[in-house]
Amino acid sequence: LLAGAGRGAAFSTAPPPEKKRWLRAYLELQRLQAPPQRRSEKPNWDYHAEIQAFSHRVQENFALDLLKTAFVNPCYIESEEARRRQLGLDKDAVALQLQHNTGLAERGLRFARAYLAQCFEGAYPELPAKGVEALVNFLTSQELVSYVAQNLSIQDLALCRDFPAPPDVLQRTFLAVIGALLESSGPERTGIFVRDFFIPQLIGKDLFEIWEVVNPMGLLLEELTKRNISAPEPRITRQLGVSTVLPVYFVGLYCDKKMLAEGPGETLLAAEEEAARVALRKLYGYTENRRPWDYSKPKQGLAAEKAISSN
Amino acid sequence: RYVRQLQRLQLLFSPTAADARGARQFVEEAAQDFARQHPDVVLYVSPHSGPGPAPVLRAEYLNGTVRDELIASKTSEEILQLATKLASQSGLDIIRIRKPFHTDNPSVQGQWHPLTNKPSSLTVQGPRLQPQ
């Protein structure tokens, strides 16, 4: 009777026995040492809802099937087919009906480069082609694009073979997203998207950090001959601590006895080079006190259409 | 453009525990309206049956931070307030702000350095010296 009552009581809702005190530390260590997993393999993940949330977060209307194609990388397709072949499925079942994103990525890259080049040519008309190219290369470089993609949660949505996703995969996925937006909403909205996400990465950056110029003095001479100004004459304006370990020389460049630019440096050569760089910054209009970028809504759609036609 | 930093909210609660009553009321009444008003946040509702850990609202942000907020013995309105507060936060760590002021343009006319107001060696004017 007592045994029956005991067994009957075992089926009531008793709280499960808690983990032993001596086991908790080991389990905690196991949890902390577990290898990092994709977010899609952790509980609570709905791919379709996440993609819809992504399009709302970025405030753009995407064609959802184009967007889903944009997140599929070729390495993912290969790894999935290899896995299915390993599991011994037929050849028909092995072939995935997914298309990868290389086409969209190429289109996105071409559009982004053309649009950014056009933006810079419009904003800094004096900047030579090499400078514009250097700026566009910096903005479409792997590190920058993968940094922007990480902070927009693209690394959770992208389907790829390795985890965490390598930067070139993230770059390809983000450019494919731009390509998908181009197909869905047209060049105008994609231009605004590229402007809103790429151009703020230039804030706080100096022109010659991005564009490596080996001989600024030579470049300055070329620019001045183009504008018919005589060659600059360097003169020491100020100097401090000449006989110490850390001297400071301010060298000014004078054209026709009028000051063009002044730059500091540790040695006279360094100061002259810095003065040439300051002069180039002034000529190209890329000084620190230039007008900030104009992010207002564009009224004409001609700019983005020109970008498309020039591809 | 403004990108909301909150990625997803996970509401983990138990359907029978007493302290999850507010969570259950929130799910019945206000969760759908909240999800409709914030279309860029994915709201996951996962009731785990049986006695388990305390009801928690887990917020994940775009920079990877995960914040757990206990919602045990809270009313539905309080949970709604908490959810809207989490939706407007960024994922940066909540630490003590050292200074209540910050400026991006600390100097308008250029920061002073020891050579700012010294005359240049090229144009030294004095009672006897003439400018070169």
Short mmCIF file of C-alpha atoms in Angstrom, two decimals, chain B:
data_model
loop_
_atom_site.label_atom_id
_atom_site.label_comp_id
_atom_site.label_asym_id
_atom_site.label_seq_id
_atom_site.Cartn_x
_atom_site.Cartn_y
_atom_site.Cartn_z
CA ARG B 1 19.19 57.36 -41.70
CA TYR B 2 18.10 56.02 -38.34
CA VAL B 3 18.68 52.29 -37.87
CA ARG B 4 17.11 50.84 -34.74
CA GLN B 5 19.81 49.05 -32.80
CA LEU B 6 17.52 46.47 -31.26
CA GLN B 7 17.51 43.31 -33.34
CA ARG B 8 15.24 40.91 -31.52
CA LEU B 9 13.37 40.48 -28.24
CA GLN B 10 12.88 37.01 -26.78
CA LEU B 11 10.16 36.62 -24.17
CA LEU B 12 10.94 33.49 -22.16
CA PHE B 13 8.29 32.69 -19.58
CA SER B 14 6.37 29.78 -18.13
CA PRO B 15 2.63 29.32 -18.79
CA THR B 16 1.88 28.20 -15.25
CA ALA B 17 4.20 30.03 -12.89
CA ALA B 18 2.66 32.73 -10.73
CA ASP B 19 5.29 35.40 -11.29
CA ALA B 20 4.89 35.18 -15.08
CA ARG B 21 1.32 36.48 -14.93
CA GLY B 22 2.33 39.91 -16.24
CA ALA B 23 4.23 38.27 -19.07
CA ARG B 24 1.21 36.18 -20.04
CA GLN B 25 -1.05 39.27 -19.98
CA PHE B 26 1.48 41.15 -22.08
CA VAL B 27 1.48 38.34 -24.66
CA GLU B 28 -2.31 38.29 -24.75
CA GLU B 29 -2.92 42.03 -24.95
CA ALA B 30 0.00 44.20 -25.93
CA ALA B 31 2.58 42.03 -27.72
CA GLN B 32 0.89 42.18 -31.13
CA ASP B 33 0.52 45.97 -31.02
CA PHE B 34 4.14 46.32 -29.95
CA ALA B 35 5.28 44.10 -32.82
CA ARG B 36 3.17 46.08 -35.28
CA GLN B 37 4.54 49.40 -34.08
CA HIS B 38 8.14 48.14 -34.25
CA PRO B 39 8.38 46.19 -37.52
CA ASP B 40 12.17 46.12 -37.41
CA VAL B 41 12.31 44.19 -34.13
CA VAL B 42 11.64 40.44 -34.26
CA LEU B 43 9.63 39.39 -31.21
CA TYR B 44 9.94 35.73 -30.19
CA VAL B 45 7.50 34.38 -27.60
CA SER B 46 8.67 31.06 -26.19
CA PRO B 47 6.78 29.62 -23.27
CA HIS B 48 8.72 26.79 -21.65
CA SER B 49 6.42 24.39 -19.89
CA GLY B 50 6.88 23.33 -16.30
CA PRO B 51 8.79 25.05 -13.55
CA GLY B 52 11.93 26.62 -14.92
CA PRO B 53 14.01 29.78 -14.63
CA ALA B 54 12.39 33.12 -13.90
CA PRO B 55 10.57 34.93 -16.74
CA VAL B 56 13.06 37.03 -18.67
CA LEU B 57 13.00 39.48 -21.57
CA ARG B 58 16.17 39.01 -23.63
CA ALA B 59 17.19 41.83 -25.96
CA GLU B 60 19.82 41.36 -28.67
CA TYR B 61 21.43 44.36 -30.30
CA LEU B 62 23.19 44.90 -33.62
CA ASN B 63 26.63 45.09 -32.00
CA GLY B 64 26.14 41.70 -30.36
CA THR B 65 25.24 42.68 -26.77
CA VAL B 66 22.57 40.51 -25.17
CA ARG B 67 20.67 42.04 -22.24
CA ASP B 68 18.42 40.03 -19.95
CA GLU B 69 15.73 41.83 -17.97
CA LEU B 70 13.73 40.04 -15.31
CA ILE B 71 9.98 40.50 -15.73
CA ALA B 72 8.89 38.41 -12.73
CA SER B 73 5.94 39.97 -10.92
CA LYS B 74 5.66 42.90 -13.30
CA THR B 75 2.41 44.11 -14.80
CA SER B 76 1.70 44.16 -18.50
CA GLU B 77 2.12 47.96 -18.76
CA GLU B 78 5.46 47.82 -17.00
CA ILE B 79 6.68 45.17 -19.40
CA LEU B 80 5.51 47.29 -22.34
CA GLN B 81 7.41 50.28 -20.93
CA LEU B 82 10.49 48.12 -20.48
CA ALA B 83 10.24 46.82 -24.03
CA THR B 84 9.96 50.34 -25.49
CA LYS B 85 12.91 51.43 -23.37
CA LEU B 86 15.01 48.54 -24.71
CA ALA B 87 13.88 49.30 -28.26
CA SER B 88 15.22 52.83 -28.08
CA GLN B 89 18.59 51.89 -26.54
CA SER B 90 21.75 51.09 -28.41
CA GLY B 91 23.73 48.02 -27.52
CA LEU B 92 26.59 49.91 -25.86
CA ASP B 93 27.47 48.81 -22.32
CA ILE B 94 25.72 50.76 -19.63
CA ILE B 95 28.59 52.26 -17.71
CA ARG B 96 29.08 55.41 -15.74
CA ILE B 97 29.42 58.46 -18.03
CA ARG B 98 32.54 60.26 -16.92
CA LYS B 99 31.56 63.68 -18.24
CA PRO B 100 28.06 64.99 -18.97
CA PHE B 101 29.38 67.05 -21.90
CA HIS B 102 31.04 66.26 -25.19
CA THR B 103 31.84 68.30 -28.24
CA ASP B 104 33.01 67.33 -31.68
CA ASN B 105 34.44 70.79 -32.35
CA PRO B 106 36.57 71.66 -29.35
CA SER B 107 38.16 74.61 -31.08
CA VAL B 108 36.57 77.01 -33.56
CA GLN B 109 39.52 79.21 -34.52
CA GLY B 110 42.18 76.54 -34.09
CA GLN B 111 43.73 75.25 -30.89
CA TRP B 112 46.38 77.41 -29.26
CA HIS B 113 49.93 76.19 -29.57
CA PRO B 114 53.03 78.10 -28.41
CA LEU B 115 53.54 79.60 -31.85
CA THR B 116 50.03 80.93 -32.39
CA ASN B 117 50.55 84.54 -31.56
CA LYS B 118 54.27 84.73 -32.11
CA PRO B 119 55.22 86.81 -35.12
CA SER B 120 56.77 84.87 -38.00
CA SER B 121 60.51 85.28 -38.44
CA LEU B 122 59.88 86.64 -41.93
CA THR B 123 57.79 89.60 -40.99
CA VAL B 124 59.29 90.99 -37.84
CA GLN B 125 58.31 94.59 -37.36
CA GLY B 126 59.81 96.68 -34.61
CA PRO B 127 60.91 100.23 -34.01
CA ARG B 128 64.19 99.58 -35.81
CA LEU B 129 63.68 96.41 -37.90
CA GLN B 130 62.02 96.71 -41.30
CA PRO B 131 59.87 93.89 -42.82
CA GLN B 132 61.88 91.93 -45.41
#
